Amino acid sequence: QVQLVESGGGLVQAGGSLRLSCAATGRTFNIYTTAWFRQAPGKEREFVAAVTRYGTTGYSGSVKGRFTISRDNAKNTVYLQMNTLKPEDTAVYYCAAKPNGYDNSWRQYDFWGQGTQVTVSS
């Protein structure tokens, strides 16, 4: 059993930055692939970024070059640094975790946080 808690969302103007954090309870987190997904109103859940236990990362084309995912296994925490934010980045951002390697499909993830709202204004 893994519990994930996101934080760091908020309101920011276009071009600004935010850093999201995902903190996991216990020690299970450090062996899992972890990812960020987002969902805007009326749209399907969308992959943002993922990082494996070994540090392999992947990004969606819409955020690559602007967002950076990282993890600190000693702190059981994953981060999403979001720079040069755009209004189309507005969504609820979710942290997720799974065993058994890298994946960019939300359907493959077993554990989810509650989500944190990111709103980017024009």
Short mmCIF file of N, CA, C and O in Angstrom, two decimals:
data_model
loop_
_atom_site.label_atom_id
_atom_site.label_comp_id
_atom_site.label_asym_id
_atom_site.label_seq_id
_atom_site.Cartn_x
_atom_site.Cartn_y
_atom_site.Cartn_z
N GLN A 1 0.83 -1.18 0.00
CA GLN A 1 0.00 0.00 0.00
C GLN A 1 0.88 1.24 0.00
O GLN A 1 1.82 1.34 0.80
N VAL A 2 0.59 2.14 -0.93
CA VAL A 2 1.34 3.38 -1.07
C VAL A 2 0.35 4.54 -1.04
O VAL A 2 -0.68 4.52 -1.72
N GLN A 3 0.68 5.55 -0.28
CA GLN A 3 -0.09 6.78 -0.26
C GLN A 3 0.77 7.91 -0.81
O GLN A 3 1.93 8.07 -0.41
N LEU A 4 0.21 8.67 -1.74
CA LEU A 4 0.91 9.75 -2.40
C LEU A 4 0.17 11.06 -2.14
O LEU A 4 -1.06 11.10 -2.24
N VAL A 5 0.91 12.10 -1.84
CA VAL A 5 0.33 13.40 -1.57
C VAL A 5 1.05 14.45 -2.39
O VAL A 5 2.26 14.66 -2.22
N GLU A 6 0.31 15.12 -3.28
CA GLU A 6 0.87 16.19 -4.10
C GLU A 6 0.74 17.53 -3.40
O GLU A 6 -0.19 17.75 -2.63
N SER A 7 1.65 18.42 -3.73
CA SER A 7 1.57 19.78 -3.26
C SER A 7 2.29 20.68 -4.24
O SER A 7 3.03 20.21 -5.10
N GLY A 8 2.08 21.97 -4.12
CA GLY A 8 2.80 22.94 -4.92
C GLY A 8 2.01 23.59 -6.03
O GLY A 8 2.53 24.49 -6.71
N GLY A 9 0.79 23.15 -6.25
CA GLY A 9 -0.03 23.77 -7.27
C GLY A 9 -0.45 25.17 -6.88
O GLY A 9 -0.30 25.60 -5.73
N GLY A 10 -0.99 25.89 -7.84
CA GLY A 10 -1.44 27.24 -7.58
C GLY A 10 -1.74 27.98 -8.85
O GLY A 10 -1.86 27.39 -9.93
N LEU A 11 -1.86 29.28 -8.71
CA LEU A 11 -2.16 30.18 -9.82
C LEU A 11 -0.90 30.93 -10.22
O LEU A 11 -0.22 31.51 -9.36
N VAL A 12 -0.60 30.92 -11.50
CA VAL A 12 0.59 31.59 -12.00
C VAL A 12 0.28 32.18 -13.37
O VAL A 12 -0.56 31.65 -14.11
N GLN A 13 0.93 33.26 -13.70
CA GLN A 13 0.77 33.86 -15.02
C GLN A 13 1.59 33.11 -16.06
O GLN A 13 2.59 32.46 -15.74
N ALA A 14 1.15 33.20 -17.30
CA ALA A 14 1.89 32.59 -18.40
C ALA A 14 3.34 33.04 -18.38
O ALA A 14 3.63 34.23 -18.18
N GLY A 15 4.23 32.08 -18.59
CA GLY A 15 5.66 32.35 -18.53
C GLY A 15 6.28 32.09 -17.18
O GLY A 15 7.52 32.06 -17.08
N GLY A 16 5.47 31.90 -16.17
CA GLY A 16 5.97 31.67 -14.84
C GLY A 16 6.32 30.22 -14.58
O GLY A 16 6.25 29.37 -15.48
N SER A 17 6.67 29.93 -13.34
CA SER A 17 7.14 28.60 -12.95
C SER A 17 6.45 28.13 -11.68
O SER A 17 6.05 28.94 -10.83
N LEU A 18 6.33 26.83 -11.56
CA LEU A 18 5.88 26.17 -10.35
C LEU A 18 6.67 24.88 -10.18
O LEU A 18 7.10 24.28 -11.17
N ARG A 19 6.81 24.46 -8.94
CA ARG A 19 7.38 23.15 -8.66
C ARG A 19 6.39 22.33 -7.86
O ARG A 19 6.00 22.71 -6.75
N LEU A 20 5.99 21.21 -8.42
CA LEU A 20 5.11 20.28 -7.74
C LEU A 20 5.92 19.23 -7.00
O LEU A 20 6.98 18.80 -7.48
N SER A 21 5.42 18.81 -5.86
CA SER A 21 6.04 17.75 -5.08
C SER A 21 5.05 16.63 -4.86
O SER A 21 3.85 16.86 -4.72
N CYS A 22 5.56 15.42 -4.84
CA CYS A 22 4.77 14.23 -4.54
C CYS A 22 5.50 13.46 -3.46
O CYS A 22 6.57 12.89 -3.72
N ALA A 23 4.93 13.44 -2.28
CA ALA A 23 5.54 12.76 -1.15
C ALA A 23 4.82 11.45 -0.89
O ALA A 23 3.59 11.40 -0.86
N ALA A 24 5.59 10.39 -0.70
CA ALA A 24 5.04 9.06 -0.45
C ALA A 24 5.28 8.67 0.99
O ALA A 24 6.31 8.97 1.57
N THR A 25 4.30 7.98 1.55
CA THR A 25 4.46 7.44 2.89
C THR A 25 5.27 6.16 2.84
O THR A 25 5.25 5.42 1.86
N GLY A 26 5.99 5.89 3.90
CA GLY A 26 6.76 4.67 4.01
C GLY A 26 7.98 4.64 3.11
O GLY A 26 8.46 5.68 2.65
N ARG A 27 8.47 3.43 2.83
CA ARG A 27 9.69 3.25 2.05
C ARG A 27 9.48 2.55 0.71
O ARG A 27 10.46 2.29 0.01
N THR A 28 8.24 2.24 0.36
CA THR A 28 7.94 1.52 -0.87
C THR A 28 8.26 2.34 -2.12
O THR A 28 8.61 1.79 -3.16
N PHE A 29 8.15 3.63 -2.02
CA PHE A 29 8.22 4.54 -3.16
C PHE A 29 9.50 4.40 -3.97
O PHE A 29 9.48 4.58 -5.20
N ASN A 30 10.61 4.09 -3.33
CA ASN A 30 11.90 4.16 -3.99
C ASN A 30 12.14 3.07 -5.03
O ASN A 30 13.11 3.18 -5.80
N ILE A 31 11.31 2.05 -5.11
CA ILE A 31 11.47 1.00 -6.11
C ILE A 31 10.46 1.10 -7.24
O ILE A 31 10.46 0.26 -8.14
N TYR A 32 9.62 2.09 -7.22
CA TYR A 32 8.55 2.23 -8.20
C TYR A 32 8.91 3.25 -9.28
O TYR A 32 9.63 4.21 -9.04
N THR A 33 8.38 2.99 -10.48
CA THR A 33 8.30 4.04 -11.48
C THR A 33 7.23 5.03 -11.03
O THR A 33 6.14 4.63 -10.62
N THR A 34 7.55 6.29 -11.10
CA THR A 34 6.59 7.33 -10.72
C THR A 34 6.38 8.28 -11.89
O THR A 34 7.26 8.47 -12.73
N ALA A 35 5.21 8.88 -11.93
CA ALA A 35 4.84 9.70 -13.07
C ALA A 35 3.92 10.83 -12.64
O ALA A 35 3.30 10.79 -11.57
N TRP A 36 3.84 11.81 -13.51
CA TRP A 36 2.86 12.88 -13.40
C TRP A 36 1.91 12.82 -14.59
O TRP A 36 2.35 12.68 -15.74
N PHE A 37 0.63 12.90 -14.29
CA PHE A 37 -0.41 13.03 -15.29
C PHE A 37 -1.20 14.30 -15.00
O PHE A 37 -1.15 14.83 -13.89
N ARG A 38 -1.92 14.75 -15.99
CA ARG A 38 -2.79 15.91 -15.77
C ARG A 38 -4.11 15.72 -16.50
O ARG A 38 -4.19 14.99 -17.49
N GLN A 39 -5.12 16.39 -15.98
CA GLN A 39 -6.44 16.31 -16.60
C GLN A 39 -7.11 17.67 -16.52
O GLN A 39 -7.32 18.21 -15.43
N ALA A 40 -7.44 18.20 -17.68
CA ALA A 40 -8.17 19.45 -17.78
C ALA A 40 -9.65 19.15 -17.91
O ALA A 40 -10.03 18.07 -18.37
N PRO A 41 -10.51 20.10 -17.54
CA PRO A 41 -11.95 19.87 -17.67
C PRO A 41 -12.36 19.49 -19.09
O PRO A 41 -11.96 20.13 -20.05
N GLY A 42 -13.14 18.43 -19.20
CA GLY A 42 -13.62 17.98 -20.49
C GLY A 42 -12.62 17.23 -21.33
O GLY A 42 -12.94 16.87 -22.48
N LYS A 43 -11.43 16.97 -20.81
CA LYS A 43 -10.40 16.27 -21.56
C LYS A 43 -9.98 14.99 -20.85
O LYS A 43 -10.18 14.83 -19.66
N GLU A 44 -9.37 14.10 -21.62
CA GLU A 44 -8.87 12.85 -21.05
C GLU A 44 -7.60 13.10 -20.26
O GLU A 44 -6.88 14.08 -20.47
N ARG A 45 -7.34 12.18 -19.36
CA ARG A 45 -6.11 12.25 -18.58
C ARG A 45 -4.90 12.10 -19.50
O ARG A 45 -4.87 11.23 -20.38
N GLU A 46 -3.91 12.94 -19.29
CA GLU A 46 -2.78 13.06 -20.19
C GLU A 46 -1.47 12.81 -19.47
O GLU A 46 -1.23 13.35 -18.38
N PHE A 47 -0.63 12.01 -20.07
CA PHE A 47 0.71 11.78 -19.55
C PHE A 47 1.54 13.05 -19.62
O PHE A 47 1.50 13.78 -20.61
N VAL A 48 2.31 13.30 -18.57
CA VAL A 48 3.20 14.46 -18.54
C VAL A 48 4.66 14.03 -18.50
O VAL A 48 5.45 14.41 -19.37
N ALA A 49 5.02 13.24 -17.50
CA ALA A 49 6.42 12.84 -17.33
C ALA A 49 6.48 11.64 -16.41
O ALA A 49 5.59 11.42 -15.59
N ALA A 50 7.56 10.87 -16.53
CA ALA A 50 7.77 9.72 -15.67
C ALA A 50 9.25 9.54 -15.40
O ALA A 50 10.10 9.96 -16.19
N VAL A 51 9.55 8.90 -14.29
CA VAL A 51 10.93 8.58 -13.93
C VAL A 51 10.95 7.21 -13.26
O VAL A 51 10.12 6.92 -12.39
N THR A 52 11.90 6.37 -13.67
CA THR A 52 12.03 5.05 -13.08
C THR A 52 12.89 5.11 -11.84
O THR A 52 13.51 6.13 -11.52
N ARG A 53 12.98 3.98 -11.15
CA ARG A 53 13.82 3.88 -9.96
C ARG A 53 15.28 4.12 -10.30
O ARG A 53 16.07 4.48 -9.41
N TYR A 54 15.68 3.90 -11.55
CA TYR A 54 17.05 4.07 -11.97
C TYR A 54 17.34 5.45 -12.54
O TYR A 54 18.48 5.74 -12.92
N GLY A 55 16.32 6.29 -12.61
CA GLY A 55 16.51 7.64 -13.08
C GLY A 55 16.21 7.87 -14.54
O GLY A 55 16.40 8.99 -15.03
N THR A 56 15.75 6.86 -15.26
CA THR A 56 15.34 7.05 -16.64
C THR A 56 14.09 7.90 -16.69
O THR A 56 13.12 7.63 -15.98
N THR A 57 14.08 8.92 -17.53
CA THR A 57 12.97 9.85 -17.61
C THR A 57 12.34 9.86 -18.99
O THR A 57 12.97 9.51 -19.99
N GLY A 58 11.10 10.28 -19.04
CA GLY A 58 10.39 10.47 -20.29
C GLY A 58 9.37 11.58 -20.14
O GLY A 58 8.86 11.82 -19.04
N TYR A 59 9.09 12.28 -21.25
CA TYR A 59 8.20 13.42 -21.24
C TYR A 59 7.27 13.38 -22.44
O TYR A 59 7.61 12.86 -23.50
N SER A 60 6.10 13.97 -22.28
CA SER A 60 5.25 14.20 -23.42
C SER A 60 5.85 15.32 -24.27
O SER A 60 6.59 16.18 -23.78
N GLY A 61 5.51 15.30 -25.55
CA GLY A 61 6.06 16.31 -26.45
C GLY A 61 5.65 17.73 -26.09
O GLY A 61 6.40 18.68 -26.34
N SER A 62 4.50 17.89 -25.46
CA SER A 62 4.00 19.21 -25.14
C SER A 62 4.73 19.88 -23.99
O SER A 62 4.65 21.10 -23.83
N VAL A 63 5.45 19.10 -23.18
CA VAL A 63 6.14 19.67 -22.03
C VAL A 63 7.65 19.53 -22.10
O VAL A 63 8.36 20.17 -21.32
N LYS A 64 8.14 18.71 -23.01
CA LYS A 64 9.57 18.47 -23.09
C LYS A 64 10.31 19.78 -23.36
O LYS A 64 9.93 20.56 -24.24
N GLY A 65 11.36 20.00 -22.59
CA GLY A 65 12.10 21.24 -22.69
C GLY A 65 11.64 22.31 -21.72
O GLY A 65 12.37 23.28 -21.49
N ARG A 66 10.45 22.15 -21.17
CA ARG A 66 9.93 23.10 -20.19
C ARG A 66 9.80 22.50 -18.80
O ARG A 66 9.99 23.20 -17.81
N PHE A 67 9.46 21.22 -18.73
CA PHE A 67 9.25 20.54 -17.45
C PHE A 67 10.40 19.58 -17.18
O PHE A 67 10.98 19.00 -18.10
N THR A 68 10.70 19.37 -15.91
CA THR A 68 11.71 18.42 -15.50
C THR A 68 11.20 17.59 -14.33
O THR A 68 10.76 18.15 -13.32
N ILE A 69 11.24 16.28 -14.48
CA ILE A 69 10.87 15.38 -13.40
C ILE A 69 12.14 14.88 -12.73
O ILE A 69 13.14 14.60 -13.39
N SER A 70 12.09 14.77 -11.42
CA SER A 70 13.23 14.26 -10.68
C SER A 70 12.72 13.55 -9.43
O SER A 70 11.55 13.71 -9.04
N ARG A 71 13.60 12.78 -8.82
CA ARG A 71 13.20 12.09 -7.60
C ARG A 71 14.33 12.08 -6.60
O ARG A 71 15.51 12.07 -6.96
N ASP A 72 13.94 12.08 -5.35
CA ASP A 72 14.87 11.96 -4.25
C ASP A 72 14.41 10.77 -3.43
O ASP A 72 13.49 10.88 -2.62
N ASN A 73 15.03 9.62 -3.67
CA ASN A 73 14.58 8.40 -3.02
C ASN A 73 14.78 8.44 -1.50
O ASN A 73 14.01 7.83 -0.76
N ALA A 74 15.80 9.15 -1.05
CA ALA A 74 16.03 9.27 0.38
C ALA A 74 14.88 9.99 1.08
O ALA A 74 14.60 9.74 2.25
N LYS A 75 14.21 10.87 0.34
CA LYS A 75 13.07 11.62 0.89
C LYS A 75 11.73 11.06 0.45
O LYS A 75 10.68 11.61 0.82
N ASN A 76 11.74 9.99 -0.36
CA ASN A 76 10.51 9.41 -0.90
C ASN A 76 9.66 10.48 -1.59
O ASN A 76 8.44 10.54 -1.40
N THR A 77 10.30 11.29 -2.39
CA THR A 77 9.63 12.43 -3.01
C THR A 77 10.00 12.53 -4.48
O THR A 77 11.17 12.33 -4.85
N VAL A 78 9.02 12.85 -5.30
CA VAL A 78 9.22 13.14 -6.72
C VAL A 78 8.78 14.57 -6.98
O VAL A 78 7.80 15.04 -6.40
N TYR A 79 9.50 15.24 -7.86
CA TYR A 79 9.24 16.63 -8.17
C TYR A 79 8.93 16.81 -9.65
O TYR A 79 9.40 16.05 -10.50
N LEU A 80 8.16 17.83 -9.93
CA LEU A 80 7.95 18.26 -11.30
C LEU A 80 8.18 19.76 -11.35
O LEU A 80 7.36 20.54 -10.87
N GLN A 81 9.32 20.14 -11.90
CA GLN A 81 9.63 21.55 -12.10
C GLN A 81 9.01 21.98 -13.42
O GLN A 81 9.33 21.43 -14.47
N MET A 82 8.15 22.98 -13.37
CA MET A 82 7.43 23.44 -14.54
C MET A 82 7.83 24.88 -14.82
O MET A 82 7.57 25.78 -14.01
N ASN A 83 8.46 25.09 -15.95
CA ASN A 83 8.90 26.41 -16.37
C ASN A 83 8.17 26.83 -17.63
O ASN A 83 7.62 26.01 -18.36
N THR A 84 8.21 28.12 -17.90
CA THR A 84 7.59 28.69 -19.10
C THR A 84 6.17 28.17 -19.25
O THR A 84 5.77 27.67 -20.31
N LEU A 85 5.40 28.29 -18.20
CA LEU A 85 4.05 27.76 -18.20
C LEU A 85 3.16 28.49 -19.19
O LEU A 85 3.29 29.69 -19.40
N LYS A 86 2.25 27.72 -19.76
CA LYS A 86 1.30 28.22 -20.74
C LYS A 86 -0.12 27.99 -20.24
O LYS A 86 -0.36 27.09 -19.45
N PRO A 87 -1.09 28.78 -20.71
CA PRO A 87 -2.47 28.54 -20.30
C PRO A 87 -2.94 27.12 -20.56
O PRO A 87 -3.74 26.59 -19.77
N GLU A 88 -2.46 26.49 -21.62
CA GLU A 88 -2.86 25.13 -21.91
C GLU A 88 -2.30 24.10 -20.94
O GLU A 88 -2.66 22.92 -21.00
N ASP A 89 -1.40 24.51 -20.05
CA ASP A 89 -0.93 23.64 -18.98
C ASP A 89 -1.91 23.58 -17.81
O ASP A 89 -1.70 22.78 -16.89
N THR A 90 -2.93 24.40 -17.83
CA THR A 90 -3.91 24.42 -16.76
C THR A 90 -4.60 23.06 -16.65
O THR A 90 -5.16 22.56 -17.63
N ALA A 91 -4.57 22.47 -15.47
CA ALA A 91 -5.14 21.15 -15.25
C ALA A 91 -4.96 20.78 -13.79
O ALA A 91 -4.24 21.44 -13.04
N VAL A 92 -5.62 19.70 -13.40
CA VAL A 92 -5.29 19.04 -12.15
C VAL A 92 -4.14 18.08 -12.42
O VAL A 92 -4.23 17.25 -13.34
N TYR A 93 -3.09 18.18 -11.65
CA TYR A 93 -1.91 17.34 -11.83
C TYR A 93 -1.90 16.25 -10.77
O TYR A 93 -2.06 16.53 -9.58
N TYR A 94 -1.70 15.02 -11.21
CA TYR A 94 -1.71 13.86 -10.35
C TYR A 94 -0.36 13.17 -10.35
O TYR A 94 0.24 12.98 -11.41
N CYS A 95 0.07 12.76 -9.20
CA CYS A 95 1.22 11.89 -9.05
C CYS A 95 0.75 10.44 -9.03
O CYS A 95 -0.29 10.13 -8.44
N ALA A 96 1.50 9.55 -9.68
CA ALA A 96 1.13 8.15 -9.74
C ALA A 96 2.37 7.28 -9.63
O ALA A 96 3.49 7.72 -9.92
N ALA A 97 2.16 6.02 -9.24
CA ALA A 97 3.28 5.09 -9.08
C ALA A 97 2.86 3.69 -9.49
O ALA A 97 1.69 3.32 -9.38
N LYS A 98 3.84 2.93 -9.97
CA LYS A 98 3.61 1.56 -10.39
C LYS A 98 4.89 0.76 -10.30
O LYS A 98 5.99 1.32 -10.42
N PRO A 99 4.80 -0.56 -10.13
CA PRO A 99 5.99 -1.40 -10.27
C PRO A 99 6.21 -1.77 -11.73
O PRO A 99 5.45 -1.38 -12.62
N ASN A 100 7.29 -2.50 -12.00
CA ASN A 100 7.51 -3.18 -13.28
C ASN A 100 7.79 -2.26 -14.45
O ASN A 100 7.36 -2.51 -15.58
N GLY A 101 8.51 -1.19 -14.21
CA GLY A 101 9.11 -0.45 -15.31
C GLY A 101 8.34 0.75 -15.81
O GLY A 101 7.23 1.06 -15.39
N TYR A 102 8.97 1.39 -16.78
CA TYR A 102 8.45 2.64 -17.35
C TYR A 102 7.16 2.42 -18.11
O TYR A 102 7.01 1.44 -18.84
N ASP A 103 6.23 3.38 -17.97
CA ASP A 103 5.00 3.35 -18.74
C ASP A 103 4.43 4.76 -18.81
O ASP A 103 4.56 5.52 -17.84
N ASN A 104 3.81 5.09 -19.93
CA ASN A 104 3.19 6.40 -20.08
C ASN A 104 1.67 6.34 -20.16
O ASN A 104 1.02 7.34 -20.50
N SER A 105 1.10 5.20 -19.86
CA SER A 105 -0.35 5.04 -19.84
C SER A 105 -0.87 5.09 -18.42
O SER A 105 -0.43 4.32 -17.57
N TRP A 106 -1.82 5.98 -18.17
CA TRP A 106 -2.35 6.11 -16.81
C TRP A 106 -3.04 4.84 -16.34
O TRP A 106 -3.10 4.58 -15.12
N ARG A 107 -3.52 4.03 -17.26
CA ARG A 107 -4.22 2.80 -16.90
C ARG A 107 -3.30 1.77 -16.27
O ARG A 107 -3.78 0.83 -15.64
N GLN A 108 -2.00 1.93 -16.43
CA GLN A 108 -1.04 0.98 -15.88
C GLN A 108 -0.57 1.34 -14.49
O GLN A 108 0.18 0.57 -13.89
N TYR A 109 -0.99 2.46 -13.97
CA TYR A 109 -0.52 2.90 -12.67
C TYR A 109 -1.48 2.47 -11.56
O TYR A 109 -2.70 2.54 -11.72
N ASP A 110 -0.90 2.05 -10.46
CA ASP A 110 -1.66 1.43 -9.38
C ASP A 110 -2.01 2.40 -8.26
O ASP A 110 -3.04 2.23 -7.59
N PHE A 111 -1.18 3.38 -8.03
CA PHE A 111 -1.34 4.27 -6.89
C PHE A 111 -1.37 5.71 -7.36
O PHE A 111 -0.59 6.11 -8.22
N TRP A 112 -2.26 6.48 -6.74
CA TRP A 112 -2.51 7.85 -7.18
C TRP A 112 -2.63 8.79 -6.00
O TRP A 112 -3.17 8.42 -4.95
N GLY A 113 -2.14 10.00 -6.19
CA GLY A 113 -2.39 11.05 -5.24
C GLY A 113 -3.73 11.71 -5.48
O GLY A 113 -4.49 11.34 -6.39
N GLN A 114 -4.04 12.69 -4.67
CA GLN A 114 -5.34 13.34 -4.73
C GLN A 114 -5.42 14.42 -5.80
O GLN A 114 -6.52 14.87 -6.14
N GLY A 115 -4.29 14.84 -6.32
CA GLY A 115 -4.25 15.87 -7.33
C GLY A 115 -4.02 17.25 -6.75
O GLY A 115 -4.40 17.55 -5.61
N THR A 116 -3.39 18.10 -7.54
CA THR A 116 -3.19 19.49 -7.17
C THR A 116 -3.47 20.36 -8.39
O THR A 116 -3.03 20.06 -9.50
N GLN A 117 -4.21 21.43 -8.17
CA GLN A 117 -4.64 22.29 -9.27
C GLN A 117 -3.54 23.24 -9.69
O GLN A 117 -2.94 23.93 -8.86
N VAL A 118 -3.29 23.28 -10.99
CA VAL A 118 -2.40 24.27 -11.58
C VAL A 118 -3.21 25.11 -12.55
O VAL A 118 -3.83 24.57 -13.47
N THR A 119 -3.21 26.40 -12.34
CA THR A 119 -3.94 27.32 -13.21
C THR A 119 -2.97 28.36 -13.74
O THR A 119 -2.30 29.05 -12.96
N VAL A 120 -2.89 28.46 -15.05
CA VAL A 120 -2.00 29.40 -15.71
C VAL A 120 -2.87 30.43 -16.42
O VAL A 120 -3.64 30.09 -17.32
N SER A 121 -2.75 31.67 -16.03
CA SER A 121 -3.55 32.73 -16.60
C SER A 121 -2.82 33.43 -17.73
O SER A 121 -1.58 33.42 -17.80
N SER A 122 -3.59 34.07 -18.60
CA SER A 122 -3.02 34.83 -19.71
C SER A 122 -2.66 36.24 -19.28
O SER A 122 -1.87 36.90 -19.93
#
